[in-house]
PDB file of C-alpha atoms in Angstrom:
ATOM      1  CA  THR A   1      51.625 -48.885 -23.010  1.00  0.00           C
ATOM      2  CA  LYS A   2      52.316 -48.737 -19.310  1.00  0.00           C
ATOM      3  CA  ASN A   3      54.178 -44.855 -20.200  1.00  0.00           C
ATOM      4  CA  LYS A   4      50.764 -44.317 -21.755  1.00  0.00           C
ATOM      5  CA  ILE A   5      49.020 -45.158 -18.842  1.00  0.00           C
ATOM      6  CA  LYS A   6      50.926 -43.526 -16.587  1.00  0.00           C
ATOM      7  CA  HIS A   7      50.782 -40.600 -18.742  1.00  0.00           C
ATOM      8  CA  CYS A   8      46.866 -40.297 -18.375  1.00  0.00           C
ATOM      9  CA  ILE A   9      47.016 -40.813 -14.559  1.00  0.00           C
ATOM     10  CA  GLU A  10      49.014 -37.854 -14.298  1.00  0.00           C
ATOM     11  CA  GLU A  11      47.078 -36.036 -16.860  1.00  0.00           C
ATOM     12  CA  ILE A  12      43.942 -37.023 -14.994  1.00  0.00           C
ATOM     13  CA  PHE A  13      45.527 -35.735 -11.607  1.00  0.00           C
ATOM     14  CA  SER A  14      47.011 -32.309 -13.429  1.00  0.00           C
ATOM     15  CA  ASN A  15      43.088 -31.342 -14.641  1.00  0.00           C
ATOM     16  CA  ASN A  16      42.007 -31.761 -10.856  1.00  0.00           C
ATOM     17  CA  ASN A  17      44.304 -29.714  -9.388  1.00  0.00           C
ATOM     18  CA  LYS A  18      43.293 -26.648 -12.163  1.00  0.00           C
ATOM     19  CA  TYR A  19      39.362 -27.613 -11.147  1.00  0.00           C
ATOM     20  CA  ASP A  20      40.518 -27.176  -7.594  1.00  0.00           C
ATOM     21  CA  SER A  21      42.503 -23.899  -8.375  1.00  0.00           C
ATOM     22  CA  ALA A  22      39.742 -22.538 -10.249  1.00  0.00           C
ATOM     23  CA  GLU A  23      37.259 -23.281  -7.494  1.00  0.00           C
ATOM     24  CA  LEU A  24      39.502 -21.554  -5.352  1.00  0.00           C
ATOM     25  CA  ASN A  25      39.839 -18.772  -7.629  1.00  0.00           C
ATOM     26  CA  TYR A  26      35.968 -18.367  -7.628  1.00  0.00           C
ATOM     27  CA  ARG A  27      35.680 -18.591  -3.896  1.00  0.00           C
ATOM     28  CA  SER A  28      38.551 -15.741  -3.141  1.00  0.00           C
ATOM     29  CA  VAL A  29      36.395 -13.714  -5.892  1.00  0.00           C
ATOM     30  CA  PHE A  30      32.936 -14.253  -4.186  1.00  0.00           C
ATOM     31  CA  ARG A  31      34.558 -13.157  -1.048  1.00  0.00           C
ATOM     32  CA  ILE A  32      36.149  -9.989  -2.173  1.00  0.00           C
ATOM     33  CA  TYR A  33      32.806  -8.894  -4.046  1.00  0.00           C
ATOM     34  CA  PHE A  34      30.729  -9.577  -0.850  1.00  0.00           C
ATOM     35  CA  SER A  35      33.448  -7.764   1.172  1.00  0.00           C
ATOM     36  CA  SER A  36      32.904  -4.904  -1.185  1.00  0.00           C
ATOM     37  CA  LEU A  37      29.386  -4.693  -1.402  1.00  0.00           C
ATOM     38  CA  ILE A  38      29.605  -5.375   3.301  1.00  0.00           C
ATOM     39  CA  LYS A  39      31.678  -1.787   3.107  1.00  0.00           C
ATOM     40  CA  PHE A  40      29.773  -0.043   0.398  1.00  0.00           C
ATOM     41  CA  LEU A  41      26.386  -0.512   2.386  1.00  0.00           C
ATOM     42  CA  GLN A  42      27.964   0.499   5.875  1.00  0.00           C
ATOM     43  CA  CYS A  43      29.052   3.390   4.073  1.00  0.00           C
ATOM     44  CA  LEU A  44      26.156   4.309   2.293  1.00  0.00           C
ATOM     45  CA  ILE A  45      24.048   3.539   5.718  1.00  0.00           C
ATOM     46  CA  LYS A  46      26.778   6.090   7.622  1.00  0.00           C
ATOM     47  CA  TYR A  47      25.991   8.850   5.002  1.00  0.00           C
ATOM     48  CA  ILE A  48      22.296   7.968   5.293  1.00  0.00           C
ATOM     49  CA  VAL A  49      21.957   8.615   9.139  1.00  0.00           C
ATOM     50  CA  THR A  50      24.654  11.504   8.983  1.00  0.00           C
ATOM     51  CA  GLY A  51      22.525  13.433   6.031  1.00  0.00           C
ATOM     52  CA  PHE A  52      19.352  12.641   8.455  1.00  0.00           C
ATOM     53  CA  PHE A  53      20.732  14.277  11.985  1.00  0.00           C
ATOM     54  CA  ILE A  54      22.156  17.165   9.791  1.00  0.00           C
ATOM     55  CA  ALA A  55      18.729  17.562   8.268  1.00  0.00           C
ATOM     56  CA  ILE A  56      17.373  17.745  11.407  1.00  0.00           C
ATOM     57  CA  PHE A  57      19.665  20.246  12.732  1.00  0.00           C
ATOM     58  CA  LEU A  58      19.440  22.370  10.518  1.00  0.00           C
ATOM     59  CA  TYR A  59      15.885  22.370  10.598  1.00  0.00           C
ATOM     60  CA  LEU A  60      15.733  22.923  14.116  1.00  0.00           C
ATOM     61  CA  PHE A  61      18.018  25.828  13.704  1.00  0.00           C
ATOM     62  CA  ILE A  62      16.184  27.556  10.880  1.00  0.00           C
ATOM     63  CA  ILE A  63      12.594  27.424  12.425  1.00  0.00           C
ATOM     64  CA  SER A  64      14.568  28.504  16.009  1.00  0.00           C
ATOM     65  CA  HIS A  65      15.715  31.803  14.340  1.00  0.00           C
ATOM     66  CA  ASN A  66      12.557  34.198  13.188  1.00  0.00           C
ATOM     67  CA  SER A  67      15.645  35.825  10.613  1.00  0.00           C
ATOM     68  CA  VAL A  68      17.202  32.593   9.346  1.00  0.00           C
ATOM     69  CA  GLN A  69      13.672  31.241   8.605  1.00  0.00           C
ATOM     70  CA  LYS A  70      12.788  34.335   6.248  1.00  0.00           C
ATOM     71  CA  PHE A  71      16.524  34.423   4.538  1.00  0.00           C
ATOM     72  CA  VAL A  72      15.868  30.527   3.638  1.00  0.00           C
ATOM     73  CA  MET A  73      12.287  31.055   2.862  1.00  0.00           C
ATOM     74  CA  ARG A  74      12.951  33.919   0.595  1.00  0.00           C
ATOM     75  CA  ASN A  75      15.513  32.393  -1.034  1.00  0.00           C
ATOM     76  CA  CYS A  76      14.145  28.982  -1.295  1.00  0.00           C
ATOM     77  CA  GLN A  77      10.641  30.122  -2.508  1.00  0.00           C
ATOM     78  CA  ASN A  78      11.078  29.768  -6.182  1.00  0.00           C
ATOM     79  CA  LEU A  79      12.137  26.101  -5.876  1.00  0.00           C
ATOM     80  CA  ILE A  80       9.436  24.638  -4.372  1.00  0.00           C
ATOM     81  CA  TYR A  81       7.452  24.165  -7.299  1.00  0.00           C
ATOM     82  CA  PRO A  82      10.123  23.500  -9.878  1.00  0.00           C
ATOM     83  CA  THR A  83      11.204  20.684  -6.946  1.00  0.00           C
ATOM     84  CA  MET A  84       7.575  19.584  -6.745  1.00  0.00           C
ATOM     85  CA  ARG A  85       6.863  19.299 -10.431  1.00  0.00           C
ATOM     86  CA  THR A  86       9.970  16.959 -11.007  1.00  0.00           C
ATOM     87  CA  LEU A  87       9.256  15.119  -8.494  1.00  0.00           C
ATOM     88  CA  ARG A  88       5.698  14.480 -10.041  1.00  0.00           C
ATOM     89  CA  ILE A  89       7.321  13.889 -13.380  1.00  0.00           C
ATOM     90  CA  TRP A  90       9.449  11.210 -11.824  1.00  0.00           C
ATOM     91  CA  THR A  91       6.488   9.557 -10.032  1.00  0.00           C
ATOM     92  CA  LEU A  92       4.308   9.050 -12.918  1.00  0.00           C
ATOM     93  CA  PRO A  93       5.712   5.671 -14.385  1.00  0.00           C
ATOM     94  CA  ILE A  94       5.229   4.533 -10.828  1.00  0.00           C
ATOM     95  CA  LEU A  95       1.490   5.732 -10.386  1.00  0.00           C
ATOM     96  CA  ARG A  96       0.838   4.315 -14.177  1.00  0.00           C
ATOM     97  CA  ASN A  97       1.771   0.834 -12.952  1.00  0.00           C
ATOM     98  CA  TYR A  98      -0.106   1.157  -9.324  1.00  0.00           C
ATOM     99  CA  GLU A  99      -2.990   3.392  -9.825  1.00  0.00           C
ATOM    100  CA  PHE A 100      -4.186   1.769  -6.400  1.00  0.00           C
ATOM    101  CA  LEU A 101      -1.248   4.359  -5.140  1.00  0.00           C
ATOM    102  CA  SER A 102      -3.270   7.319  -6.135  1.00  0.00           C
ATOM    103  CA  ASP A 103      -6.211   6.787  -3.749  1.00  0.00           C
ATOM    104  CA  TRP A 104      -3.615   7.119  -0.930  1.00  0.00           C
ATOM    105  CA  HIS A 105      -3.628  10.827  -1.960  1.00  0.00           C
ATOM    106  CA  GLU A 106      -7.596  10.943  -0.671  1.00  0.00           C
ATOM    107  CA  GLU A 107      -6.870   9.308   2.523  1.00  0.00           C
ATOM    108  CA  GLU A 108      -6.977  11.063   5.788  1.00  0.00           C
ATOM    109  CA  CYS A 109      -4.268   9.594   7.679  1.00  0.00           C
ATOM    110  CA  LEU A 110      -2.437   6.406   6.006  1.00  0.00           C
ATOM    111  CA  VAL A 111      -0.806   5.518   9.658  1.00  0.00           C
ATOM    112  CA  ARG A 112      -2.395   5.261  12.626  1.00  0.00           C
ATOM    113  CA  ASN A 113      -0.757   7.342  15.551  1.00  0.00           C
ATOM    114  CA  PRO A 114      -1.108   4.840  18.733  1.00  0.00           C
ATOM    115  CA  PHE A 115      -0.363   7.623  21.080  1.00  0.00           C
ATOM    116  CA  TYR A 116      -2.722  10.100  19.917  1.00  0.00           C
ATOM    117  CA  TYR A 117      -5.687  11.132  22.222  1.00  0.00           C
ATOM    118  CA  GLU A 118      -8.262  13.304  22.301  1.00  0.00           C
ATOM    119  CA  LEU A 119      -8.069  16.665  24.003  1.00  0.00           C
ATOM    120  CA  PRO A 120     -10.614  17.443  27.245  1.00  0.00           C
ATOM    121  CA  LEU A 121     -13.552  18.843  25.318  1.00  0.00           C
ATOM    122  CA  ASP A 122     -16.212  20.676  26.872  1.00  0.00           C
ATOM    123  CA  CYS A 123     -19.208  18.625  26.328  1.00  0.00           C
ATOM    124  CA  TRP A 124     -22.043  21.681  27.138  1.00  0.00           C
ATOM    125  CA  PRO A 125     -23.721  21.607  23.618  1.00  0.00           C
ATOM    126  CA  CYS A 126     -24.790  17.923  24.351  1.00  0.00           C
ATOM    127  CA  GLU A 127     -25.264  18.311  28.316  1.00  0.00           C
ATOM    128  CA  ASN A 128     -29.241  19.079  28.165  1.00  0.00           C
ATOM    129  CA  ILE A 129     -29.902  17.027  24.749  1.00  0.00           C
ATOM    130  CA  ARG A 130     -33.228  15.244  25.105  1.00  0.00           C
ATOM    131  CA  THR A 131     -34.952  15.112  21.870  1.00  0.00           C
ATOM    132  CA  LEU A 132     -33.709  16.661  18.393  1.00  0.00           C
ATOM    133  CA  VAL A 133     -35.186  20.065  17.406  1.00  0.00           C
ATOM    134  CA  ASP A 134     -37.031  20.376  14.116  1.00  0.00           C
ATOM    135  CA  LEU A 135     -36.154  24.018  12.603  1.00  0.00           C
ATOM    136  CA  SER A 136     -38.212  22.604   8.864  1.00  0.00           C
ATOM    137  CA  GLY A 137     -38.985  26.443   7.767  1.00  0.00           C
ATOM    138  CA  PHE A 138     -36.641  28.367  10.252  1.00  0.00           C
ATOM    139  CA  THR A 139     -33.893  29.029   7.372  1.00  0.00           C
ATOM    140  CA  ASN A 140     -31.954  31.990   8.695  1.00  0.00           C
ATOM    141  CA  TYR A 141     -32.398  30.557  12.235  1.00  0.00           C
ATOM    142  CA  SER A 142     -30.600  27.019  11.260  1.00  0.00           C
ATOM    143  CA  HIS A 143     -27.731  28.828  10.173  1.00  0.00           C
ATOM    144  CA  ASP A 144     -26.905  30.279  13.831  1.00  0.00           C
ATOM    145  CA  TYR A 145     -28.156  26.830  15.064  1.00  0.00           C
ATOM    146  CA  VAL A 146     -25.403  24.872  13.432  1.00  0.00           C
ATOM    147  CA  LEU A 147     -22.859  27.344  14.965  1.00  0.00           C
ATOM    148  CA  ASN A 148     -24.002  26.035  18.206  1.00  0.00           C
ATOM    149  CA  GLU A 149     -23.203  22.355  17.336  1.00  0.00           C
ATOM    150  CA  GLN A 150     -26.436  20.937  18.737  1.00  0.00           C
ATOM    151  CA  PRO A 151     -28.259  18.041  16.503  1.00  0.00           C
ATOM    152  CA  PHE A 152     -31.452  19.293  14.534  1.00  0.00           C
ATOM    153  CA  ILE A 153     -33.509  18.274  11.881  1.00  0.00           C
ATOM    154  CA  VAL A 154     -35.030  19.666   9.288  1.00  0.00           C
ATOM    155  CA  ARG A 155     -37.525  18.078   6.425  1.00  0.00           C
ATOM    156  CA  ASP A 156     -37.466  21.051   3.886  1.00  0.00           C
ATOM    157  CA  SER A 157     -34.128  20.680   2.677  1.00  0.00           C
ATOM    158  CA  LEU A 158     -34.173  17.414  -0.058  1.00  0.00           C
ATOM    159  CA  GLN A 159     -36.787  18.657  -2.189  1.00  0.00           C
ATOM    160  CA  GLU A 160     -37.426  15.354  -3.886  1.00  0.00           C
ATOM    161  CA  ASN A 161     -36.842  11.722  -2.818  1.00  0.00           C
ATOM    162  CA  VAL A 162     -34.101   9.572  -3.950  1.00  0.00           C
ATOM    163  CA  SER A 163     -35.225   6.314  -5.158  1.00  0.00           C
ATOM    164  CA  PHE A 164     -33.006   3.364  -6.510  1.00  0.00           C
ATOM    165  CA  GLN A 165     -34.188   4.180  -9.954  1.00  0.00           C
ATOM    166  CA  ASP A 166     -32.677   7.634  -9.891  1.00  0.00           C
ATOM    167  CA  LEU A 167     -28.978   5.929  -8.092  1.00  0.00           C
ATOM    168  CA  GLN A 168     -29.494   3.523 -11.497  1.00  0.00           C
ATOM    169  CA  LYS A 169     -29.698   6.113 -14.049  1.00  0.00           C
ATOM    170  CA  LEU A 170     -27.379   8.624 -12.682  1.00  0.00           C
ATOM    171  CA  TYR A 171     -24.600   5.584 -12.648  1.00  0.00           C
ATOM    172  CA  TYR A 172     -25.926   4.850 -16.265  1.00  0.00           C
ATOM    173  CA  LYS A 173     -25.284   8.371 -17.004  1.00  0.00           C
ATOM    174  CA  TYR A 174     -22.140   9.147 -15.620  1.00  0.00           C
ATOM    175  CA  ASP A 175     -20.753   5.447 -14.293  1.00  0.00           C
ATOM    176  CA  LYS A 176     -16.838   6.193 -15.862  1.00  0.00           C
ATOM    177  CA  LEU A 177     -16.731   9.423 -13.284  1.00  0.00           C
ATOM    178  CA  LEU A 178     -18.072   7.283 -10.320  1.00  0.00           C
ATOM    179  CA  ASP A 179     -16.089   4.057 -10.965  1.00  0.00           C
ATOM    180  CA  ARG A 180     -12.849   6.759 -10.775  1.00  0.00           C
ATOM    181  CA  GLY A 181     -14.124   8.066  -8.237  1.00  0.00           C
ATOM    182  CA  THR A 182     -15.194   5.386  -5.657  1.00  0.00           C
ATOM    183  CA  ALA A 183     -12.556   5.059  -2.712  1.00  0.00           C
ATOM    184  CA  LYS A 184     -14.368   1.939  -1.246  1.00  0.00           C
ATOM    185  CA  PHE A 185     -17.680  -0.371  -2.354  1.00  0.00           C
ATOM    186  CA  ARG A 186     -18.243  -2.782   0.426  1.00  0.00           C
ATOM    187  CA  CYS A 187     -21.621  -4.589   0.292  1.00  0.00           C
ATOM    188  CA  SER A 188     -23.043  -7.915   2.577  1.00  0.00           C
ATOM    189  CA  GLU A 189     -23.522  -9.753  -0.910  1.00  0.00           C
ATOM    190  CA  LYS A 190     -19.782 -11.091  -2.313  1.00  0.00           C
ATOM    191  CA  ASP A 191     -20.859 -11.893  -5.536  1.00  0.00           C
ATOM    192  CA  PHE A 192     -22.648  -8.584  -5.949  1.00  0.00           C
ATOM    193  CA  CYS A 193     -20.103  -6.097  -4.862  1.00  0.00           C
ATOM    194  CA  LEU A 194     -19.377  -3.896  -7.323  1.00  0.00           C
ATOM    195  CA  PRO A 195     -21.470  -0.491  -8.022  1.00  0.00           C
ATOM    196  CA  ASN A 196     -21.673  -1.950 -12.209  1.00  0.00           C
ATOM    197  CA  ASP A 197     -23.261  -5.151 -10.051  1.00  0.00           C
ATOM    198  CA  VAL A 198     -25.599  -3.041  -7.950  1.00  0.00           C
ATOM    199  CA  PHE A 199     -26.833  -0.101 -10.304  1.00  0.00           C
ATOM    200  CA  THR A 200     -27.288  -2.375 -13.611  1.00  0.00           C
ATOM    201  CA  LYS A 201     -28.667  -5.433 -12.448  1.00  0.00           C
ATOM    202  CA  LYS A 202     -31.518  -5.967 -10.235  1.00  0.00           C
ATOM    203  CA  PRO A 203     -30.334  -6.005  -6.328  1.00  0.00           C
ATOM    204  CA  PRO A 204     -31.102  -9.423  -4.460  1.00  0.00           C
ATOM    205  CA  ALA A 205     -33.842  -9.892  -3.058  1.00  0.00           C
ATOM    206  CA  ILE A 206     -33.345 -10.180   0.571  1.00  0.00           C
ATOM    207  CA  ASN A 207     -33.701  -7.703   3.463  1.00  0.00           C
ATOM    208  CA  THR A 208     -30.751  -7.830   4.907  1.00  0.00           C
ATOM    209  CA  PHE A 209     -29.064  -6.417   1.502  1.00  0.00           C
ATOM    210  CA  HIS A 210     -26.389  -3.508   2.373  1.00  0.00           C
ATOM    211  CA  VAL A 211     -24.051  -1.485   0.597  1.00  0.00           C
ATOM    212  CA  MET A 212     -21.466   1.237   1.879  1.00  0.00           C
ATOM    213  CA  TRP A 213     -20.498   3.198  -0.813  1.00  0.00           C
ATOM    214  CA  LYS A 214     -17.504   5.652   0.023  1.00  0.00           C
ATOM    215  CA  ILE A 215     -16.466   8.534  -2.885  1.00  0.00           C
ATOM    216  CA  ASN A 216     -13.768  10.786  -2.492  1.00  0.00           C
ATOM    217  CA  ARG A 217     -12.857  12.556  -6.014  1.00  0.00           C
ATOM    218  CA  VAL A 218     -14.168  15.954  -7.304  1.00  0.00           C
ATOM    219  CA  ALA A 219     -15.628  14.885 -10.294  1.00  0.00           C
ATOM    220  CA  ALA A 220     -17.538  11.714  -8.679  1.00  0.00           C
ATOM    221  CA  ALA A 221     -19.185  14.354  -5.782  1.00  0.00           C
ATOM    222  CA  ARG A 222     -20.316  17.058  -8.365  1.00  0.00           C
ATOM    223  CA  VAL A 223     -22.183  13.870  -9.981  1.00  0.00           C
ATOM    224  CA  ILE A 224     -23.783  12.904  -6.319  1.00  0.00           C
ATOM    225  CA  ARG A 225     -24.517  16.402  -5.705  1.00  0.00           C
ATOM    226  CA  LYS A 226     -27.067  16.731  -8.368  1.00  0.00           C
ATOM    227  CA  ILE A 227     -29.499  14.184  -6.226  1.00  0.00           C
ATOM    228  CA  PHE A 228     -28.424  15.125  -2.760  1.00  0.00           C
ATOM    229  CA  PRO A 229     -27.465  18.952  -3.007  1.00  0.00           C
ATOM    230  CA  ARG A 230     -25.801  21.166  -0.210  1.00  0.00           C
ATOM    231  CA  PRO A 231     -28.271  22.001   2.803  1.00  0.00           C
ATOM    232  CA  TYR A 232     -29.576  25.376   3.226  1.00  0.00           C
ATOM    233  CA  PHE A 233     -28.388  25.529   6.639  1.00  0.00           C
ATOM    234  CA  ILE A 234     -24.383  25.282   5.738  1.00  0.00           C
ATOM    235  CA  PRO A 235     -23.413  28.596   5.564  1.00  0.00           C
ATOM    236  CA  ASN A 236     -21.966  29.893   2.669  1.00  0.00           C
ATOM    237  CA  ASN A 237     -18.227  30.455   4.092  1.00  0.00           C
ATOM    238  CA  SER A 238     -18.076  26.870   5.134  1.00  0.00           C
ATOM    239  CA  GLU A 239     -15.998  24.552   3.235  1.00  0.00           C
ATOM    240  CA  VAL A 240     -17.603  20.917   2.324  1.00  0.00           C
ATOM    241  CA  ALA A 241     -15.505  17.595   2.569  1.00  0.00           C
ATOM    242  CA  LEU A 242     -14.596  16.161  -0.831  1.00  0.00           C
ATOM    243  CA  GLU A 243     -15.564  12.537   1.118  1.00  0.00           C
ATOM    244  CA  ARG A 244     -19.242  11.646   0.777  1.00  0.00           C
ATOM    245  CA  TYR A 245     -21.106   8.007   2.195  1.00  0.00           C
ATOM    246  CA  LEU A 246     -24.133   6.378   0.075  1.00  0.00           C
ATOM    247  CA  TYR A 247     -25.620   3.598   2.496  1.00  0.00           C
ATOM    248  CA  LEU A 248     -28.137   1.371   0.465  1.00  0.00           C
ATOM    249  CA  SER A 249     -29.711  -0.915   3.531  1.00  0.00           C
ATOM    250  CA  GLY A 250     -32.681  -3.094   3.000  1.00  0.00           C
ATOM    251  CA  SER A 251     -35.738  -2.759   5.361  1.00  0.00           C
ATOM    252  CA  GLU A 252     -33.986  -5.541   8.019  1.00  0.00           C
ATOM    253  CA  ALA A 253     -30.470  -4.460   6.875  1.00  0.00           C
ATOM    254  CA  PRO A 254     -27.800  -4.858  10.536  1.00  0.00           C
ATOM    255  CA  GLN A 255     -27.441  -1.809  12.633  1.00  0.00           C
ATOM    256  CA  PHE A 256     -24.031  -0.072  11.642  1.00  0.00           C
ATOM    257  CA  PHE A 257     -21.968   2.901  12.696  1.00  0.00           C
ATOM    258  CA  LEU A 258     -21.965   6.340  10.367  1.00  0.00           C
ATOM    259  CA  PRO A 259     -18.280   6.940   9.570  1.00  0.00           C
ATOM    260  CA  LEU A 260     -15.998   9.696  11.518  1.00  0.00           C
ATOM    261  CA  THR A 261     -15.491  12.200   7.998  1.00  0.00           C
ATOM    262  CA  ASP A 262     -13.522  14.417   7.618  1.00  0.00           C
ATOM    263  CA  PHE A 263     -15.072  17.228   8.912  1.00  0.00           C
ATOM    264  CA  ALA A 264     -17.064  17.403  12.284  1.00  0.00           C
ATOM    265  CA  ASN A 265     -20.264  18.839  11.188  1.00  0.00           C
ATOM    266  CA  VAL A 266     -21.817  16.295   9.296  1.00  0.00           C
ATOM    267  CA  TRP A 267     -25.693  15.976   7.453  1.00  0.00           C
ATOM    268  CA  VAL A 268     -27.227  12.790   6.972  1.00  0.00           C
ATOM    269  CA  ALA A 269     -30.080  13.169   4.659  1.00  0.00           C
ATOM    270  CA  GLN A 270     -32.613  10.467   3.626  1.00  0.00           C
ATOM    271  CA  GLY A 271     -33.548   9.930   0.153  1.00  0.00           C
ATOM    272  CA  GLN A 272     -36.365   6.733   0.694  1.00  0.00           C
ATOM    273  CA  GLY A 273     -36.740   4.346   3.113  1.00  0.00           C
ATOM    274  CA  TYR A 274     -36.653   4.592   7.126  1.00  0.00           C
ATOM    275  CA  ARG A 275     -33.674   4.363   9.337  1.00  0.00           C
ATOM    276  CA  LEU A 276     -33.695   4.651  12.869  1.00  0.00           C
ATOM    277  CA  ILE A 277     -30.626   6.960  13.987  1.00  0.00           C
ATOM    278  CA  VAL A 278     -29.054   6.789  17.403  1.00  0.00           C
ATOM    279  CA  LEU A 279     -26.669   9.237  18.488  1.00  0.00           C
ATOM    280  CA  ASP A 280     -24.682   8.101  21.547  1.00  0.00           C
ATOM    281  CA  PRO A 281     -22.242  10.753  23.662  1.00  0.00           C
ATOM    282  CA  SER A 282     -19.094  10.295  22.253  1.00  0.00           C
ATOM    283  CA  GLU A 283     -16.213   8.985  24.566  1.00  0.00           C
ATOM    284  CA  PRO A 284     -15.290  12.391  26.645  1.00  0.00           C
ATOM    285  CA  CYS A 285     -19.021  13.044  26.888  1.00  0.00           C
ATOM    286  CA  ILE A 286     -20.384   9.759  28.364  1.00  0.00           C
ATOM    287  CA  SER A 287     -20.533  11.232  32.029  1.00  0.00           C
ATOM    288  CA  ASN A 288     -22.090  14.558  30.762  1.00  0.00           C
ATOM    289  CA  CYS A 289     -24.346  13.233  27.930  1.00  0.00           C
ATOM    290  CA  SER A 290     -27.007  10.780  27.200  1.00  0.00           C
ATOM    291  CA  ALA A 291     -28.301   9.486  24.076  1.00  0.00           C
ATOM    292  CA  VAL A 292     -30.757  10.569  21.921  1.00  0.00           C
ATOM    293  CA  SER A 293     -32.580   8.772  18.993  1.00  0.00           C
ATOM    294  CA  VAL A 294     -34.588  10.229  15.871  1.00  0.00           C
ATOM    295  CA  LEU A 295     -36.318   8.179  12.899  1.00  0.00           C
ATOM    296  CA  LEU A 296     -35.486   9.565   9.484  1.00  0.00           C
ATOM    297  CA  ARG A 297     -37.993   9.688   6.872  1.00  0.00           C
ATOM    298  CA  PRO A 298     -37.534  10.294   3.232  1.00  0.00           C
ATOM    299  CA  ARG A 299     -36.468  13.659   2.829  1.00  0.00           C
ATOM    300  CA  ASP A 300     -35.560  14.332   6.269  1.00  0.00           C
ATOM    301  CA  VAL A 301     -31.771  15.855   6.831  1.00  0.00           C
ATOM    302  CA  LEU A 302     -29.844  15.696  10.341  1.00  0.00           C
ATOM    303  CA  TYR A 303     -27.293  17.270  11.331  1.00  0.00           C
ATOM    304  CA  TYR A 304     -24.785  16.248  14.485  1.00  0.00           C
ATOM    305  CA  ASN A 305     -21.035  16.973  15.434  1.00  0.00           C
ATOM    306  CA  TRP A 306     -19.274  13.768  15.456  1.00  0.00           C
ATOM    307  CA  GLN A 307     -17.383  15.484  18.563  1.00  0.00           C
ATOM    308  CA  PHE A 308     -20.130  15.018  21.017  1.00  0.00           C
ATOM    309  CA  TRP A 309     -22.388  12.058  19.004  1.00  0.00           C
ATOM    310  CA  ARG A 310     -21.368   8.553  17.424  1.00  0.00           C
ATOM    311  CA  PRO A 311     -24.232   7.949  15.539  1.00  0.00           C
ATOM    312  CA  ARG A 312     -24.889   4.663  14.504  1.00  0.00           C
ATOM    313  CA  SER A 313     -28.283   3.506  12.013  1.00  0.00           C
ATOM    314  CA  ARG A 314     -30.820   0.975  13.062  1.00  0.00           C
ATOM    315  CA  PRO A 315     -33.610  -0.769  10.852  1.00  0.00           C
ATOM    316  CA  ALA A 316     -36.643   1.281  11.516  1.00  0.00           C
ATOM    317  CA  ASN A 317     -39.151  -2.083  10.188  1.00  0.00           C
ATOM    318  CA  LEU A 318     -41.800   0.238   9.111  1.00  0.00           C
ATOM    319  CA  CYS A 319     -41.913  -0.673   5.441  1.00  0.00           C
ATOM    320  CA  GLU A 320     -40.154  -3.337   3.195  1.00  0.00           C
ATOM    321  CA  GLU A 321     -38.540  -0.417   1.077  1.00  0.00           C
ATOM    322  CA  MET A 322     -34.848  -0.021   0.457  1.00  0.00           C
ATOM    323  CA  SER A 323     -33.375   2.669   2.411  1.00  0.00           C
ATOM    324  CA  ILE A 324     -30.846   5.344   0.592  1.00  0.00           C
ATOM    325  CA  THR A 325     -28.972   7.344   3.541  1.00  0.00           C
ATOM    326  CA  PHE A 326     -26.302   9.926   2.312  1.00  0.00           C
ATOM    327  CA  VAL A 327     -23.760  11.440   4.735  1.00  0.00           C
ATOM    328  CA  GLY A 328     -21.218  14.664   3.817  1.00  0.00           C
ATOM    329  CA  SER A 329     -19.465  16.839   6.318  1.00  0.00           C
ATOM    330  CA  PHE A 330     -18.563  20.579   6.730  1.00  0.00           C
ATOM    331  CA  TYR A 331     -16.206  22.723   8.164  1.00  0.00           C
TER     332      TYR A 331
END
């Protein structure tokens, strides 16, 4: 029995030594793999940094020599389209899983530049403006007036009022296109803040109700153009921005600022109701220009240039009817 006990004790100690050696082996293997990973990452970072600086050097070298630039462009021209097409095919699975990424394509700016500042601006278009000119009926003259970048109003561009029922009918017919083309949809009521809620249900019976609807897709813009057509004073050779805004405001909806659109030339069409538009001078023109205001009635169309003006929309308190305001821009 003593021999058996001694044998058991020796066996236990021998097993413990095996476990200790196995643990040491695991630790050594982990250290080897970890050190290899660190070395790999160091080499990868080194190659990336080196490649980055080489690419910058080649880019500066190419753009600084006209002959080299022409040679590179001549030989790389046929590779641009296949490369971009291949890259697009590779990214399709990502876009299918993350559809919100496709909206970034329509954004003007993804990351704001904190060092950007506006260049000195010649404010002569707003210096002597004390009231807005009504150019209704002067179709030819309004084309030239746009080139002066001075604000004016016309009352004969929008042929018919645009009511809330018109928007409901339009949404009922083109709901999928409009939903797909919606970039932003914000409203004052949290439980009532989807296009489907607003245009298929009865809106809240409160005078402070407010909706901002931003559209930035071609198909949706074509649909909205059926009720808010292009004003006649926009020159034929001008490009109209894809981005459109639609504001639904109760009679006592609070003041809001109109957006800085893609292009500086802006038209504001009043489809229904009344809103008081105040044009405040932009920051570079504060010392040279003074604020002006205009009451937008149904079918009125206002033109201004946001380089010189920063507009805000205020309630007019003239009726209980909902205000429908459309904002577009052109180059």
